[in-house]
Amino acid sequence: MNIDADYISDNIKAILQRIEAAAHRTGRRAEDVKVIAVTKTVDENRILKAIENGLFDLGENRVQELCDKYEKMDKRCSWHLIGHLQTNKVKYVVDRVKMIHSLDRMELAQEIQKRAEKAGLIVETLVQVNIAREESKFGMERDSVTEFLKKVSKFTGLKVKGLMTIAPFSQNPEEIRWVFTELRKLHIDITRENIDNIDMDYLSMGMSNDFEAAIEEGSNMVRIGTAIFGKR
Ligand SMILES: *Cc1c(COP(=O)(O)O)cnc(C)c1O
């Protein structure tokens, strides 16, 4: 592990510059793209470095780790659950997360609804879509999303704010650019449907390897771990 004190700050500065350049290429500004610092397996001292550099939105893919860090870290942080969420763990996160990025089935929506109502909350979620149809990945099939949203639109304890996808891993972002293009198209189609109580504010796509291509295709929320903190 790199112990250079400036390592994380330098990484963040470089990433923000690359985000700005990619945003400019689509006529947007760096501020239009929200950066989620993915802190899974990262210790508190290193997370503090990211916070010092202005990254207050933190992403975790495990419920237990999110809850532990939630207790320890600065309360100004916002936590994003970006990994698969088991129905029986919803109760631990509803009052801790800013947003759940991995809503991918009705059973989960119903449980979030139930727990949120009990706690008097409205939980913000993104619908995870398995655009690349990888068997190893979670997420809804593209063609099921609109019907799903029409049902979820009646739920008062959760608020859909957009879509999320994970592209297949590739060294060459050009090979997977189509995944981002497809999610963007779905986003446009759903926006046109104008479903009650469903917002399409966010497109959460892009990770360390591919965030520039994702932003060029319309992403406004990138989830970045390795490029900030180094290899896990
Ligand atoms: C780990 C993870 C990321 C960050 O991946 P990096 O390649 O380290 O940037 C983003 N999204 C999800 C869902 C993840 O699990």
Short mmCIF file of C-alpha atoms and ligand atoms in Angstrom, two decimals:
data_model
loop_
_atom_site.label_atom_id
_atom_site.label_comp_id
_atom_site.label_asym_id
_atom_site.label_seq_id
_atom_site.Cartn_x
_atom_site.Cartn_y
_atom_site.Cartn_z
CA MET A 1 0.00 0.00 0.00
CA ASN A 2 1.16 3.46 -0.79
CA ILE A 3 1.94 5.46 2.35
CA ASP A 4 2.70 8.74 0.65
CA ALA A 5 0.49 11.26 2.44
CA ASP A 6 -0.34 13.09 -0.75
CA TYR A 7 -1.16 10.00 -2.73
CA ILE A 8 -4.94 10.21 -2.27
CA SER A 9 -5.08 14.00 -2.69
CA ASP A 10 -3.06 13.78 -5.88
CA ASN A 11 -5.29 11.03 -7.22
CA ILE A 12 -8.43 13.02 -6.48
CA LYS A 13 -7.08 16.15 -8.16
CA ALA A 14 -6.17 14.18 -11.25
CA ILE A 15 -9.58 12.49 -11.37
CA LEU A 16 -11.43 15.78 -10.97
CA GLN A 17 -9.47 17.21 -13.88
CA ARG A 18 -10.33 14.21 -16.04
CA ILE A 19 -14.00 14.50 -15.02
CA GLU A 20 -13.99 18.17 -15.91
CA ALA A 21 -12.49 17.47 -19.33
CA ALA A 22 -14.99 14.68 -20.03
CA ALA A 23 -17.91 16.85 -18.85
CA HIS A 24 -16.75 19.69 -21.11
CA ARG A 25 -16.78 17.36 -24.07
CA THR A 26 -20.53 16.99 -23.55
CA GLY A 27 -21.16 20.65 -22.81
CA ARG A 28 -21.38 20.20 -19.07
CA ARG A 29 -19.36 21.27 -16.08
CA ALA A 30 -17.43 19.22 -13.54
CA GLU A 31 -20.02 20.21 -10.89
CA ASP A 32 -22.69 18.45 -12.92
CA VAL A 33 -21.04 15.09 -12.20
CA LYS A 34 -21.27 13.75 -8.66
CA VAL A 35 -18.34 11.68 -7.49
CA ILE A 36 -19.02 8.80 -5.12
CA ALA A 37 -15.77 7.75 -3.43
CA VAL A 38 -16.02 3.97 -3.13
CA THR A 39 -14.54 3.13 0.25
CA LYS A 40 -15.00 -0.64 0.45
CA THR A 41 -12.01 -2.21 2.26
CA VAL A 42 -10.52 1.27 2.76
CA ASP A 43 -9.59 2.23 6.32
CA GLU A 44 -10.80 5.34 8.11
CA ASN A 45 -7.60 7.33 7.82
CA ARG A 46 -7.59 7.04 4.10
CA ILE A 47 -11.29 7.84 3.89
CA LEU A 48 -10.59 11.00 5.89
CA LYS A 49 -8.16 12.06 3.17
CA ALA A 50 -10.94 11.85 0.62
CA ILE A 51 -13.24 13.86 2.87
CA GLU A 52 -10.54 16.51 3.30
CA ASN A 53 -10.49 16.78 -0.45
CA GLY A 54 -14.19 17.50 -0.56
CA LEU A 55 -15.58 14.04 -1.30
CA PHE A 56 -18.46 13.60 1.13
CA ASP A 57 -20.42 11.04 -0.84
CA LEU A 58 -19.11 7.58 0.02
CA GLY A 59 -20.05 4.25 -1.51
CA GLU A 60 -20.02 0.82 0.09
CA ASN A 61 -21.18 -2.48 -1.32
CA ARG A 62 -21.67 -4.35 1.95
CA VAL A 63 -24.25 -3.52 4.58
CA GLN A 64 -22.10 -4.45 7.57
CA GLU A 65 -19.16 -2.35 6.41
CA LEU A 66 -21.43 0.58 5.65
CA CYS A 67 -22.99 0.43 9.11
CA ASP A 68 -19.61 0.21 10.87
CA LYS A 69 -18.21 3.15 8.98
CA TYR A 70 -21.41 5.14 9.35
CA GLU A 71 -20.91 5.08 13.12
CA LYS A 72 -17.25 6.08 12.97
CA MET A 73 -17.09 8.66 10.24
CA ASP A 74 -17.95 12.32 10.02
CA LYS A 75 -21.73 12.76 10.09
CA ARG A 76 -21.51 15.15 7.16
CA CYS A 77 -20.83 12.15 4.93
CA SER A 78 -23.56 10.68 2.78
CA TRP A 79 -23.53 6.94 2.30
CA HIS A 80 -24.48 5.18 -0.90
CA LEU A 81 -25.19 1.48 -0.93
CA ILE A 82 -23.89 0.38 -4.33
CA GLY A 83 -23.77 -3.40 -3.93
CA HIS A 84 -26.40 -6.13 -3.99
CA LEU A 85 -28.86 -5.73 -1.13
CA GLN A 86 -30.41 -8.76 0.52
CA THR A 87 -33.99 -8.20 1.57
CA ASN A 88 -33.33 -9.17 5.18
CA LYS A 89 -30.70 -6.44 5.52
CA VAL A 90 -32.83 -3.52 4.41
CA LYS A 91 -33.72 -2.73 8.01
CA TYR A 92 -30.10 -1.91 8.82
CA VAL A 93 -29.63 0.63 6.07
CA VAL A 94 -32.87 2.55 5.55
CA ASP A 95 -32.00 5.22 8.09
CA ARG A 96 -28.30 5.38 7.22
CA VAL A 97 -28.13 5.69 3.47
CA LYS A 98 -28.48 8.69 1.24
CA MET A 99 -29.25 6.42 -1.67
CA ILE A 100 -29.56 2.74 -2.58
CA HIS A 101 -28.14 2.20 -6.08
CA SER A 102 -29.08 -1.46 -6.35
CA LEU A 103 -32.86 -1.67 -6.45
CA ASP A 104 -33.39 -4.61 -8.80
CA ARG A 105 -36.54 -6.51 -7.81
CA MET A 106 -40.06 -6.05 -6.49
CA GLU A 107 -39.41 -8.00 -3.30
CA LEU A 108 -36.67 -5.51 -2.41
CA ALA A 109 -38.87 -2.51 -3.26
CA GLN A 110 -41.60 -3.88 -0.99
CA GLU A 111 -39.20 -4.38 1.88
CA ILE A 112 -37.75 -0.87 1.49
CA GLN A 113 -41.31 0.46 1.42
CA LYS A 114 -42.21 -1.41 4.58
CA ARG A 115 -39.13 -0.38 6.53
CA ALA A 116 -39.18 3.21 5.32
CA GLU A 117 -42.81 3.68 6.31
CA LYS A 118 -42.09 2.29 9.73
CA ALA A 119 -39.23 4.75 10.16
CA GLY A 120 -41.14 7.65 8.63
CA LEU A 121 -38.62 8.03 5.81
CA ILE A 122 -38.52 8.27 2.07
CA VAL A 123 -35.54 6.29 0.81
CA GLU A 124 -33.91 7.43 -2.42
CA THR A 125 -33.07 4.64 -4.83
CA LEU A 126 -31.70 4.00 -8.28
CA VAL A 127 -32.82 1.05 -10.35
CA GLN A 128 -29.90 -1.17 -11.24
CA VAL A 129 -30.09 -2.40 -14.82
CA ASN A 130 -28.04 -5.28 -16.16
CA ILE A 131 -27.52 -3.73 -19.58
CA ALA A 132 -24.73 -6.10 -20.59
CA ARG A 133 -26.80 -9.11 -19.42
CA GLU A 134 -23.87 -10.60 -17.58
CA GLU A 135 -24.98 -13.63 -15.60
CA SER A 136 -22.60 -12.80 -12.80
CA LYS A 137 -24.13 -9.37 -12.26
CA PHE A 138 -27.28 -8.28 -10.51
CA GLY A 139 -29.73 -5.84 -12.00
CA MET A 140 -33.01 -5.90 -13.88
CA GLU A 141 -33.36 -6.68 -17.51
CA ARG A 142 -33.69 -3.56 -19.55
CA ASP A 143 -37.10 -4.53 -20.87
CA SER A 144 -38.62 -4.97 -17.41
CA VAL A 145 -37.69 -1.57 -16.03
CA THR A 146 -40.63 0.56 -17.22
CA GLU A 147 -43.30 -1.84 -15.93
CA PHE A 148 -41.43 -2.12 -12.65
CA LEU A 149 -41.32 1.65 -12.27
CA LYS A 150 -45.03 1.98 -12.91
CA LYS A 151 -45.68 -0.30 -9.96
CA VAL A 152 -43.06 1.27 -7.70
CA SER A 153 -44.40 4.74 -8.44
CA LYS A 154 -47.24 4.01 -6.00
CA PHE A 155 -44.83 3.40 -3.14
CA THR A 156 -44.67 6.25 -0.67
CA GLY A 157 -41.59 5.14 1.28
CA LEU A 158 -39.16 5.06 -1.58
CA LYS A 159 -38.34 7.48 -4.30
CA VAL A 160 -36.68 6.39 -7.52
CA LYS A 161 -34.14 9.00 -8.61
CA GLY A 162 -32.62 7.39 -11.68
CA LEU A 163 -30.76 4.39 -13.07
CA MET A 164 -27.50 2.61 -12.34
CA THR A 165 -25.44 0.06 -14.22
CA ILE A 166 -22.12 -1.73 -13.88
CA ALA A 167 -20.32 -2.27 -17.17
CA PRO A 168 -18.33 -5.46 -17.71
CA PHE A 169 -14.70 -5.09 -16.74
CA SER A 170 -12.54 -4.09 -19.67
CA GLN A 171 -9.12 -2.53 -20.08
CA ASN A 172 -10.47 -0.74 -23.09
CA PRO A 173 -13.45 1.52 -22.30
CA GLU A 174 -14.33 1.74 -25.99
CA GLU A 175 -15.41 -1.90 -25.88
CA ILE A 176 -18.03 -1.18 -23.27
CA ARG A 177 -19.11 2.33 -24.24
CA TRP A 178 -22.27 0.83 -25.73
CA VAL A 179 -23.41 -0.19 -22.25
CA PHE A 180 -23.47 3.45 -21.19
CA THR A 181 -25.17 4.50 -24.42
CA GLU A 182 -27.89 1.92 -23.84
CA LEU A 183 -28.54 3.01 -20.26
CA ARG A 184 -28.71 6.59 -21.45
CA LYS A 185 -31.31 5.62 -24.08
CA LEU A 186 -33.37 3.80 -21.49
CA HIS A 187 -33.12 6.87 -19.28
CA ILE A 188 -34.50 9.03 -22.10
CA ASP A 189 -37.33 6.56 -22.83
CA ILE A 190 -38.38 6.48 -19.19
CA THR A 191 -38.18 10.25 -18.86
CA ARG A 192 -40.58 10.50 -21.80
CA GLU A 193 -43.02 8.14 -20.09
CA ASN A 194 -43.35 10.78 -17.39
CA ILE A 195 -44.30 8.31 -14.66
CA ASP A 196 -45.78 9.83 -11.51
CA ASN A 197 -43.40 10.00 -8.54
CA ILE A 198 -40.46 8.69 -10.60
CA ASP A 199 -37.51 11.04 -11.13
CA MET A 200 -34.78 10.46 -13.67
CA ASP A 201 -32.27 12.89 -12.14
CA TYR A 202 -29.34 10.51 -12.01
CA LEU A 203 -27.47 8.15 -14.25
CA SER A 204 -25.01 6.33 -12.00
CA MET A 205 -22.45 4.81 -14.32
CA GLY A 206 -18.68 4.81 -14.60
CA MET A 207 -15.96 3.39 -12.36
CA SER A 208 -12.16 3.79 -12.20
CA ASN A 209 -11.57 2.14 -15.55
CA ASP A 210 -14.33 3.71 -17.57
CA PHE A 211 -15.65 6.91 -15.98
CA GLU A 212 -14.63 9.19 -18.83
CA ALA A 213 -16.51 7.15 -21.43
CA ALA A 214 -19.50 6.99 -19.04
CA ILE A 215 -19.53 10.77 -18.59
CA GLU A 216 -19.26 11.29 -22.34
CA GLU A 217 -22.36 9.11 -22.67
CA GLY A 218 -24.28 11.15 -20.12
CA SER A 219 -23.37 9.88 -16.68
CA ASN A 220 -23.80 12.39 -13.87
CA MET A 221 -22.77 10.11 -11.01
CA VAL A 222 -19.52 8.14 -11.06
CA ARG A 223 -18.47 5.54 -8.48
CA ILE A 224 -14.71 5.54 -8.09
CA GLY A 225 -12.61 3.43 -5.74
CA THR A 226 -9.30 2.17 -7.09
CA ALA A 227 -8.36 5.37 -8.91
CA ILE A 228 -8.69 7.27 -5.61
CA PHE A 229 -7.39 4.85 -2.99
CA GLY A 230 -5.23 2.46 -4.99
CA LYS A 231 -5.63 -1.27 -5.50
CA ARG A 232 -7.80 -3.14 -3.00
C1 LIG B 1 -16.23 -1.51 -6.21
C2 LIG B 1 -17.30 -0.83 -6.96
C3 LIG B 1 -17.04 0.37 -7.66
C4 LIG B 1 -15.68 1.01 -7.73
O1 LIG B 1 -14.82 0.26 -8.52
P1 LIG B 1 -13.34 0.78 -8.90
O2 LIG B 1 -13.02 0.01 -10.13
O3 LIG B 1 -12.49 0.44 -7.76
O4 LIG B 1 -13.44 2.23 -9.15
C5 LIG B 1 -18.11 0.97 -8.30
N1 LIG B 1 -19.34 0.43 -8.29
C6 LIG B 1 -19.63 -0.71 -7.64
C7 LIG B 1 -21.01 -1.24 -7.66
C8 LIG B 1 -18.62 -1.38 -6.95
O5 LIG B 1 -18.90 -2.51 -6.30
#
